[in-house]
Amino acid sequence: MMKFRFRRQGADPQREKLKQELFAFHKTVEHGFPNQPSALAFDPELRIMAIGTRSGAVKIYGAPGVEFTGLHRDAATVTQMHFLPGQGRVLTLLDDDSLHLWEIVHHDGCAHLEEALRFQAPSRPGFDGASGLPSLAHITVVLLVAAGDMAALGTEGGSIFFLDVPTLTLLEGQTLGPDEVLRSVPDDYRCGKALGPVESLQGHLRDPTKILIGYSRGLLVIWNQAARCAERIFLGNQQLESVCWERSGHTVVSSHSDGSYAIWAADTSDSPTAQPTVATTPYGPFPCKAINKVLWRTCASGEHFVIFSGGMPRASYGDRHCVSVLQAETLVTLDFTSRVIDFFTVHSTRPEDEFDEPQALAVLLEEELVVLDLQTPGWPAVPAPYLAPLHSSAITCSAHVANVPAKLWARIMSAGEQQNPQPASGASSWPITGGRNLAQEPSQRGLLLTGHEDGTVRFWDASGVALRPLYKLSTAGLFQTDCEHADSLAQAAEDDWPPFRKVGCFDPYSDDPRLGVQKVALCKYTAQMVVAGTAGQVLVLELSDAPAEQAVGVASLDLLQDREGFTWKGHERLSPRLGPLPWPAGFQPRALIQCLPPAAVTAVTLHAEWGLVAFGTSHGFGLFDYLRRSPVLARCTLHPSDSLAMEGPLSRVKSLKKSLRQSFRRIRKSRASGKKRMVAGSKLQEANAQLAEQAGPQDVEVTPVQRRIEPRSADDSLSGVVRCLYFADTFLRDAAHHGPTMWAGTNSGSVFAYALEVPAAAVGSEKRPERAVEAVLGKEVQLMHRAPVVAIAVLDGRGRPLPEPYEASRDLAQAPDMQGGHAVLIASEEQFKVFTLPKVSAKTKFKLTAHEGCRVRKVALATFASVACEDYAETCLACLTNLGDVHVFSVPGLRPQVHYACIRKEDISGIASCVFTRHGQGFYLISPSEFERFSLSARNITEPLCCLDVHWPRDATRVSHRSRESPKLNQANGTPGIILAPQSCDGSPDPICKGADTPEPAEAMLSPMSIDSATSADTTLDTTGDMTVEDVKDFLGSSEESEKNLRNLSEEEARACAILIK
Amino acid sequence: MNRSFHKSQTLRFYDCSAVEVKSKFGAEFRRFSLDRQKPGRFEDFYKLVVHTHHITNTEVTIGYADVHGDLLPINNDDNFCKAVSSANPLLRVFIQKREEAEHCSFGAGSLSRRRRPLALREDGPRRRTHLHIGLPHDFRPVSSIIDVDIVPETHRRVRLYRHGCQKPLGFYIRDGTSVRVAPQGLEKVPGVFISRMVPGGLAESTGLLAVDDEVLEVNGIEVAGKTLDQVTDMMIANSHNLIVTVKPANQRNNVVRGSRASGSSGRSSDSTASRHSLPMAHVLQNLPPDEMESDEEADVVLEGVLEPRLAPRPPPGSLTRVNGAGLAPSLHSPGREGSVQRLLSSLRSDPRHSLALPPGGVEEHGPAVTL
């Protein structure tokens, strides 16, 4: 009989219940900047902003902490987004020509952005042929008219279709074809040519019947949809890119593909206007690129804003990504580092205001969001409280520090403020302020540290939903790099014209890849930290509240020791600047240790109490006493036959990367700014792609992938890589005396344990006597399976991990049990094992790979608090595998508790970037610029909890949509506010948490009666959901009617009952 | 005494024609060196060993640890020459009293397996009496078919014994499609197959695995639903004791259950013919359960030179220290003999580990014993 031991999963019901109280898996919030943004929208009433991405995600942001995320079922690019003002609803257009209506609804006690309806444009050729109508294929523009009840869709064929938004149904019979428009155009303009695709649709602020249509060929038409006639016609002859209609309706601004924009007067005569009043090419006279979008904003001062993107001189600055802001004589060319996606201004949209008075300009770029304050002279940038470009330089490592003491928090904050002085005036505050954050003040402060390729370490406030930048530490200043002069050169080369102004902080081009930060460790009690980098540099820094000028002590440590016959073929070590250097307030370097050979640091750990820092590379590890500035230990971990390690970790790949970087730089210089649309050829490409797909499987004989089955051998390449380092006060010598120890684990499954002799501090003094620290090798463990050692931790007599340095001595954690026998937990890629101490013999183990076929990527010991019991918590081992699953094991029993699928197994960078917190949460990169936050704990969850005062003025259609559930809705009663209780489809109203303004119980608000509203009685909308043409006409009605509606609306707004969405 | 035997003081700096010999008798070590080219005769060597260990009036057997970590005997000139010439770099010699040696067989894994019985020497009943098959002692099993009585006849459960790192397991696996009988007829399911055998590898030399055999289980865990990478990782994680259940592509050589022989409830059939069709080199066995257990991997722990803390510490001669006094010139003093002995006895003789260590790796942390 075979004897394979299968661990019996505890079928104990009590334990199962406890597990449910301890563990739960949620992906809670995405931090950072959305990857590959493709569309932008702003709701001036709710003051919320939406960003759509190329992967089909919709993200809505308001005040810090107010966030909603949705994802389209098809991963298609979101090309346009339009808010239904004030309703918390957004209409999205994807590049597969489908329209989606999203709503912010309350569901299961949590706010969600949910897709309510979708509309796929019929693209069957038969459809068009039968009806004789032009095709609704390739929607180019969308305009919401009549407060968002109807949408006009402009198409590539030049037709305009109308859509009822609440039901997302096409309004047949209202379609406006190009022929109908052409009838009003003089013959000599027509001359047999098509008008081209609809490039722009603009609505009138006060008169919803009027639509300004811009065709690609240059024709602009003000169309009266009620009268179905062209009111005004502007015979433009230049290919049109975008149009802006000034709020009064008197002026139309059009931008063109030749880099010019033209201003047309809309209130002069009735005859077709052939010439604009003004036409300028701002960056002429040489050929310029297209102005992709233009905005015209009026001011009471009479100095209007013209804001446009593109239009740069093709030859000299064709590769710049620019937005120009022109007010009277002031022109600023905002020079961005990544492509401009879209931009909007925050301005008054109340119809009664005469002027726009723009407050702020928000520009969405490929890699960041930049907001400028237009009311403060000089138009300064407003620091964003979220949407931080995490990847302004590529993230190379990250670390989380939990429970940051308030004192350190304040010091880091103040250091950050000195770095980025906040504008004094309150005027330049963040303009996107919609919604309220209901989340409680976080009970503890969490700090997320990210190390970057350019040698910076950024400190983020990760306590709440909005990841806020706190402080940036740059280590580049300590070194002499190759590219020092590059910046000054670029400065000198720039002329006065155009008046460029560099904006934004995204700069992916690291001057020297050796500066890259590989490992970071912070001691939160002493504000000391270690930053270790790609060229073997290990920096010990300390937080200082005042600027200082000082020299940094440099030491180098040969990790090869007496090994002969190796030559390092990788990069040179960085040459430090000598002599006193000025350091701003913040973390200032105290010591620099350079490893030899200068391979990337692979592990680092800090013990501030003992004044020791340990670091490892692919060649060995070292121990450094930074109080005495003297090396204590260097140990080579190389296997004699491991020659690859000497060439530098993947040195060939590195140099390839370097040359790639250079060529990217070149491409970036010469790249033309993205073409707006692929008009022709897209069909051809599609067909080609289809053909290729069909042909694919037949003609390629695929050789199956094979995998070699060989045990790990001692001389595998890179077996000497030091994977983890750990300090512990434990029993290594004998069972009677504990003392400082250092542990190191390597790629080949070796663990080295050193007993340290740290001179004890005199009583009452922090200072250590001036005696050398000594390290003696105590134990050497070779794991038989030779898998890389991922983590080492010492457990005390009660089986709990030892506290961090200073944690126990400052009464912040329970003192470890030094009576019972200690144990060391060694986690390798294949198994977890607990060994007794001081005699290292195996106690418990779990062979993960042998059982599950997955390998350990990241592990962390985390404390899981129970949701049921206030003070019950367990320490468990959280583990992320190469398949992207998260497993939790009990400690020290190593019994599997729960496991969840977390990351796709193909997402290697996501798995590599994962970092666990001490309280059962974690972060991983879902794109270069975004961290997904997840939690394994049932209690410790950080997710958006926010409310938004949405009101749906024309809820009648919505009601009709659900009339089968609440048949009595048309009996209007005097419900004071327009309340919308977002309902689930089964008709039972969801409980909504109490409104801030409404003391009445929620049930009263939520009765089906209250859903009906005064406005729905005012309008003459049919509630059966079948909207006829007459209804719509009536609905669009006269301008008085709509103004009345608007007035109603604003009155109601004043006493609107807030809906709190939790 | 033969000329070729030298007593050595500092082994480390010896020229390479000399072979370090570390001889162990009970808890005692002796070190000396031999000439690699001219090791001499076995009788001389035997005398030398008996002399250096001061063994009198007892017959001893001499064994050595070969490169695979197996304990092989030295009892004639030929295997003595082989032992000396294959020593890399150290020749580990184990001496046992002949009557004790009866219980302990030479062969594969005998060094590592011996460890546990040694520790439990006192409780006699625990010790297994080995079934002695009349094979020469330096033969060792390389593979076996196990669990013949519980595995379906169309499947084969193969155990591969790995001996050190020298001989590769030597096979590759791939993804493929297998046909299963399902209630609604035949259905195709993804499976993992052996795709290639490395000539001269362990897997090929056994003849029990072949290209296109479907892998069903790895060490008792079904691979259905697992990806190729997962199965690869599982096999590598178990590579020191790999048990693969396969469905051979060639079904003609299957073991037909001999119900009488194994005593299990299998169908009775003529088993002898099929058994003879198997390659003769393999042992057909149903291993007792604790045989599996005893092959549990054991991690190697090396103790460093740590004395009890309270003792006044003379500067230890660790080469790994950088700071302070650095390299202490005096390696040991008579007073520290005790701790040295302790250290040495704690240096468990696991050749699989120590052979993988860099030259001088074992001695690096402690002083060498000289005669």
PDB file of N, CA and C in Angstrom, chain B residues 24-81:
ATOM      1  N   LYS B  24      36.833   7.090   9.135  1.00  0.00           N
ATOM      2  CA  LYS B  24      35.988   7.211  10.319  1.00  0.00           C
ATOM      3  C   LYS B  24      35.746   5.833  10.893  1.00  0.00           C
ATOM      4  N   PHE B  25      35.977   5.744  12.170  1.00  0.00           N
ATOM      5  CA  PHE B  25      35.700   4.494  12.855  1.00  0.00           C
ATOM      6  C   PHE B  25      34.928   4.862  14.107  1.00  0.00           C
ATOM      7  N   GLY B  26      33.720   4.446  14.185  1.00  0.00           N
ATOM      8  CA  GLY B  26      32.888   4.884  15.298  1.00  0.00           C
ATOM      9  C   GLY B  26      32.765   6.390  15.241  1.00  0.00           C
ATOM     10  N   ALA B  27      33.157   7.077  16.315  1.00  0.00           N
ATOM     11  CA  ALA B  27      33.062   8.528  16.332  1.00  0.00           C
ATOM     12  C   ALA B  27      34.384   9.184  16.003  1.00  0.00           C
ATOM     13  N   GLU B  28      35.366   8.391  15.689  1.00  0.00           N
ATOM     14  CA  GLU B  28      36.703   8.954  15.526  1.00  0.00           C
ATOM     15  C   GLU B  28      37.066   9.158  14.067  1.00  0.00           C
ATOM     16  N   PHE B  29      37.741  10.227  13.807  1.00  0.00           N
ATOM     17  CA  PHE B  29      38.245  10.495  12.468  1.00  0.00           C
ATOM     18  C   PHE B  29      39.755  10.357  12.443  1.00  0.00           C
ATOM     19  N   ARG B  30      40.226   9.932  11.343  1.00  0.00           N
ATOM     20  CA  ARG B  30      41.663  10.047  11.083  1.00  0.00           C
ATOM     21  C   ARG B  30      41.801  10.595   9.679  1.00  0.00           C
ATOM     22  N   ARG B  31      42.886  11.312   9.504  1.00  0.00           N
ATOM     23  CA  ARG B  31      43.133  11.830   8.170  1.00  0.00           C
ATOM     24  C   ARG B  31      44.517  11.436   7.716  1.00  0.00           C
ATOM     25  N   PHE B  32      44.626  11.109   6.487  1.00  0.00           N
ATOM     26  CA  PHE B  32      45.930  10.872   5.879  1.00  0.00           C
ATOM     27  C   PHE B  32      45.743  11.027   4.380  1.00  0.00           C
ATOM     28  N   SER B  33      46.796  10.822   3.644  1.00  0.00           N
ATOM     29  CA  SER B  33      46.645  11.000   2.206  1.00  0.00           C
ATOM     30  C   SER B  33      47.253   9.827   1.470  1.00  0.00           C
ATOM     31  N   LEU B  34      46.820   9.652   0.267  1.00  0.00           N
ATOM     32  CA  LEU B  34      47.310   8.584  -0.598  1.00  0.00           C
ATOM     33  C   LEU B  34      47.741   9.199  -1.911  1.00  0.00           C
ATOM     34  N   ASP B  35      48.584   8.496  -2.588  1.00  0.00           N
ATOM     35  CA  ASP B  35      48.978   8.953  -3.916  1.00  0.00           C
ATOM     36  C   ASP B  35      47.918   8.499  -4.905  1.00  0.00           C
ATOM     37  N   ARG B  36      47.422   9.439  -5.662  1.00  0.00           N
ATOM     38  CA  ARG B  36      46.332   9.094  -6.557  1.00  0.00           C
ATOM     39  C   ARG B  36      46.787   8.119  -7.649  1.00  0.00           C
ATOM     40  N   GLN B  37      48.004   8.350  -8.143  1.00  0.00           N
ATOM     41  CA  GLN B  37      48.443   7.498  -9.242  1.00  0.00           C
ATOM     42  C   GLN B  37      48.817   6.096  -8.748  1.00  0.00           C
ATOM     43  N   LYS B  38      49.480   6.070  -7.618  1.00  0.00           N
ATOM     44  CA  LYS B  38      49.950   4.761  -7.147  1.00  0.00           C
ATOM     45  C   LYS B  38      49.389   4.506  -5.759  1.00  0.00           C
ATOM     46  N   PRO B  39      48.197   4.066  -5.664  1.00  0.00           N
ATOM     47  CA  PRO B  39      47.605   3.893  -4.338  1.00  0.00           C
ATOM     48  C   PRO B  39      48.161   2.685  -3.577  1.00  0.00           C
ATOM     49  N   GLY B  40      48.735   1.779  -4.284  1.00  0.00           N
ATOM     50  CA  GLY B  40      49.257   0.607  -3.578  1.00  0.00           C
ATOM     51  C   GLY B  40      48.240  -0.521  -3.554  1.00  0.00           C
ATOM     52  N   ARG B  41      48.513  -1.458  -2.676  1.00  0.00           N
ATOM     53  CA  ARG B  41      47.659  -2.629  -2.639  1.00  0.00           C
ATOM     54  C   ARG B  41      46.685  -2.540  -1.484  1.00  0.00           C
ATOM     55  N   PHE B  42      45.655  -3.356  -1.571  1.00  0.00           N
ATOM     56  CA  PHE B  42      44.609  -3.287  -0.566  1.00  0.00           C
ATOM     57  C   PHE B  42      45.112  -3.737   0.801  1.00  0.00           C
ATOM     58  N   GLU B  43      45.969  -4.757   0.813  1.00  0.00           N
ATOM     59  CA  GLU B  43      46.457  -5.254   2.106  1.00  0.00           C
ATOM     60  C   GLU B  43      47.167  -4.155   2.884  1.00  0.00           C
ATOM     61  N   ASP B  44      47.989  -3.401   2.149  1.00  0.00           N
ATOM     62  CA  ASP B  44      48.723  -2.321   2.815  1.00  0.00           C
ATOM     63  C   ASP B  44      47.765  -1.280   3.360  1.00  0.00           C
ATOM     64  N   PHE B  45      46.806  -0.990   2.557  1.00  0.00           N
ATOM     65  CA  PHE B  45      45.832   0.009   2.962  1.00  0.00           C
ATOM     66  C   PHE B  45      45.093  -0.458   4.216  1.00  0.00           C
ATOM     67  N   TYR B  46      44.712  -1.705   4.205  1.00  0.00           N
ATOM     68  CA  TYR B  46      43.992  -2.262   5.352  1.00  0.00           C
ATOM     69  C   TYR B  46      44.838  -2.131   6.597  1.00  0.00           C
ATOM     70  N   LYS B  47      46.127  -2.493   6.441  1.00  0.00           N
ATOM     71  CA  LYS B  47      47.015  -2.410   7.601  1.00  0.00           C
ATOM     72  C   LYS B  47      47.117  -0.982   8.092  1.00  0.00           C
ATOM     73  N   LEU B  48      47.267  -0.099   7.172  1.00  0.00           N
ATOM     74  CA  LEU B  48      47.391   1.306   7.548  1.00  0.00           C
ATOM     75  C   LEU B  48      46.159   1.767   8.324  1.00  0.00           C
ATOM     76  N   VAL B  49      45.026   1.396   7.820  1.00  0.00           N
ATOM     77  CA  VAL B  49      43.796   1.824   8.466  1.00  0.00           C
ATOM     78  C   VAL B  49      43.712   1.257   9.866  1.00  0.00           C
ATOM     79  N   VAL B  50      43.991  -0.002   9.990  1.00  0.00           N
ATOM     80  CA  VAL B  50      43.929  -0.641  11.297  1.00  0.00           C
ATOM     81  C   VAL B  50      44.937   0.007  12.231  1.00  0.00           C
ATOM     82  N   HIS B  51      46.069   0.354  11.655  1.00  0.00           N
ATOM     83  CA  HIS B  51      47.110   0.957  12.479  1.00  0.00           C
ATOM     84  C   HIS B  51      46.710   2.370  12.930  1.00  0.00           C
ATOM     85  N   THR B  52      46.252   3.145  12.003  1.00  0.00           N
ATOM     86  CA  THR B  52      45.947   4.533  12.370  1.00  0.00           C
ATOM     87  C   THR B  52      44.793   4.604  13.355  1.00  0.00           C
ATOM     88  N   HIS B  53      43.895   3.696  13.276  1.00  0.00           N
ATOM     89  CA  HIS B  53      42.779   3.727  14.212  1.00  0.00           C
ATOM     90  C   HIS B  53      43.067   2.918  15.481  1.00  0.00           C
ATOM     91  N   HIS B  54      44.232   2.350  15.532  1.00  0.00           N
ATOM     92  CA  HIS B  54      44.603   1.528  16.697  1.00  0.00           C
ATOM     93  C   HIS B  54      43.588   0.437  16.940  1.00  0.00           C
ATOM     94  N   ILE B  55      43.203  -0.211  15.884  1.00  0.00           N
ATOM     95  CA  ILE B  55      42.270  -1.326  16.037  1.00  0.00           C
ATOM     96  C   ILE B  55      43.091  -2.596  16.198  1.00  0.00           C
ATOM     97  N   THR B  56      42.790  -3.303  17.223  1.00  0.00           N
ATOM     98  CA  THR B  56      43.533  -4.545  17.413  1.00  0.00           C
ATOM     99  C   THR B  56      42.538  -5.667  17.637  1.00  0.00           C
ATOM    100  N   ASN B  57      42.894  -6.791  17.138  1.00  0.00           N
ATOM    101  CA  ASN B  57      42.156  -8.025  17.389  1.00  0.00           C
ATOM    102  C   ASN B  57      40.711  -7.989  16.896  1.00  0.00           C
ATOM    103  N   THR B  58      40.437  -7.151  15.973  1.00  0.00           N
ATOM    104  CA  THR B  58      39.076  -7.136  15.456  1.00  0.00           C
ATOM    105  C   THR B  58      39.135  -7.125  13.941  1.00  0.00           C
ATOM    106  N   GLU B  59      38.267  -7.908  13.369  1.00  0.00           N
ATOM    107  CA  GLU B  59      38.138  -7.867  11.919  1.00  0.00           C
ATOM    108  C   GLU B  59      37.240  -6.686  11.564  1.00  0.00           C
ATOM    109  N   VAL B  60      37.674  -5.925  10.608  1.00  0.00           N
ATOM    110  CA  VAL B  60      36.844  -4.784  10.205  1.00  0.00           C
ATOM    111  C   VAL B  60      36.554  -4.870   8.715  1.00  0.00           C
ATOM    112  N   THR B  61      35.470  -4.240   8.328  1.00  0.00           N
ATOM    113  CA  THR B  61      35.214  -4.046   6.905  1.00  0.00           C
ATOM    114  C   THR B  61      35.428  -2.580   6.599  1.00  0.00           C
ATOM    115  N   ILE B  62      35.908  -2.338   5.421  1.00  0.00           N
ATOM    116  CA  ILE B  62      36.197  -0.965   5.016  1.00  0.00           C
ATOM    117  C   ILE B  62      35.248  -0.603   3.876  1.00  0.00           C
ATOM    118  N   GLY B  63      34.671   0.526   4.016  1.00  0.00           N
ATOM    119  CA  GLY B  63      33.794   1.003   2.942  1.00  0.00           C
ATOM    120  C   GLY B  63      34.159   2.441   2.600  1.00  0.00           C
ATOM    121  N   TYR B  64      33.683   2.905   1.501  1.00  0.00           N
ATOM    122  CA  TYR B  64      33.920   4.311   1.161  1.00  0.00           C
ATOM    123  C   TYR B  64      32.663   4.899   0.539  1.00  0.00           C
ATOM    124  N   ALA B  65      32.590   6.206   0.612  1.00  0.00           N
ATOM    125  CA  ALA B  65      31.444   6.894   0.014  1.00  0.00           C
ATOM    126  C   ALA B  65      31.814   7.283  -1.403  1.00  0.00           C
ATOM    127  N   ASP B  66      31.059   6.803  -2.351  1.00  0.00           N
ATOM    128  CA  ASP B  66      31.401   7.147  -3.731  1.00  0.00           C
ATOM    129  C   ASP B  66      30.748   8.480  -4.100  1.00  0.00           C
ATOM    130  N   VAL B  67      30.922   8.884  -5.327  1.00  0.00           N
ATOM    131  CA  VAL B  67      30.447  10.207  -5.734  1.00  0.00           C
ATOM    132  C   VAL B  67      28.940  10.326  -5.635  1.00  0.00           C
ATOM    133  N   HIS B  68      28.231   9.214  -5.695  1.00  0.00           N
ATOM    134  CA  HIS B  68      26.776   9.270  -5.592  1.00  0.00           C
ATOM    135  C   HIS B  68      26.322   9.296  -4.158  1.00  0.00           C
ATOM    136  N   GLY B  69      27.258   9.201  -3.242  1.00  0.00           N
ATOM    137  CA  GLY B  69      26.869   9.193  -1.855  1.00  0.00           C
ATOM    138  C   GLY B  69      26.524   7.812  -1.361  1.00  0.00           C
ATOM    139  N   ASP B  70      26.915   6.805  -2.061  1.00  0.00           N
ATOM    140  CA  ASP B  70      26.612   5.449  -1.626  1.00  0.00           C
ATOM    141  C   ASP B  70      27.832   4.832  -0.950  1.00  0.00           C
ATOM    142  N   LEU B  71      27.524   3.993  -0.011  1.00  0.00           N
ATOM    143  CA  LEU B  71      28.598   3.331   0.706  1.00  0.00           C
ATOM    144  C   LEU B  71      28.956   2.055  -0.045  1.00  0.00           C
ATOM    145  N   LEU B  72      30.173   2.020  -0.546  1.00  0.00           N
ATOM    146  CA  LEU B  72      30.603   0.861  -1.316  1.00  0.00           C
ATOM    147  C   LEU B  72      31.802   0.239  -0.602  1.00  0.00           C
ATOM    148  N   PRO B  73      31.956  -1.043  -0.766  1.00  0.00           N
ATOM    149  CA  PRO B  73      33.015  -1.720   0.002  1.00  0.00           C
ATOM    150  C   PRO B  73      34.399  -1.574  -0.650  1.00  0.00           C
ATOM    151  N   ILE B  74      35.404  -1.616   0.196  1.00  0.00           N
ATOM    152  CA  ILE B  74      36.784  -1.770  -0.289  1.00  0.00           C
ATOM    153  C   ILE B  74      37.249  -3.115   0.264  1.00  0.00           C
ATOM    154  N   ASN B  75      37.376  -4.085  -0.599  1.00  0.00           N
ATOM    155  CA  ASN B  75      37.834  -5.373  -0.101  1.00  0.00           C
ATOM    156  C   ASN B  75      38.803  -6.076  -1.056  1.00  0.00           C
ATOM    157  N   ASN B  76      39.162  -5.384  -2.116  1.00  0.00           N
ATOM    158  CA  ASN B  76      40.226  -5.963  -2.954  1.00  0.00           C
ATOM    159  C   ASN B  76      40.968  -4.846  -3.642  1.00  0.00           C
ATOM    160  N   ASP B  77      41.955  -5.182  -4.389  1.00  0.00           N
ATOM    161  CA  ASP B  77      42.791  -4.160  -5.007  1.00  0.00           C
ATOM    162  C   ASP B  77      42.009  -3.332  -6.012  1.00  0.00           C
ATOM    163  N   ASP B  78      41.130  -3.989  -6.727  1.00  0.00           N
ATOM    164  CA  ASP B  78      40.411  -3.287  -7.782  1.00  0.00           C
ATOM    165  C   ASP B  78      39.523  -2.185  -7.221  1.00  0.00           C
ATOM    166  N   ASN B  79      38.685  -2.568  -6.267  1.00  0.00           N
ATOM    167  CA  ASN B  79      37.800  -1.503  -5.796  1.00  0.00           C
ATOM    168  C   ASN B  79      38.553  -0.498  -4.927  1.00  0.00           C
ATOM    169  N   PHE B  80      39.683  -0.871  -4.415  1.00  0.00           N
ATOM    170  CA  PHE B  80      40.508   0.110  -3.714  1.00  0.00           C
ATOM    171  C   PHE B  80      41.043   1.156  -4.706  1.00  0.00           C
ATOM    172  N   CYS B  81      41.560   0.644  -5.841  1.00  0.00           N
ATOM    173  CA  CYS B  81      42.043   1.587  -6.868  1.00  0.00           C
ATOM    174  C   CYS B  81      40.914   2.493  -7.342  1.00  0.00           C
TER     175      CYS B  81
END
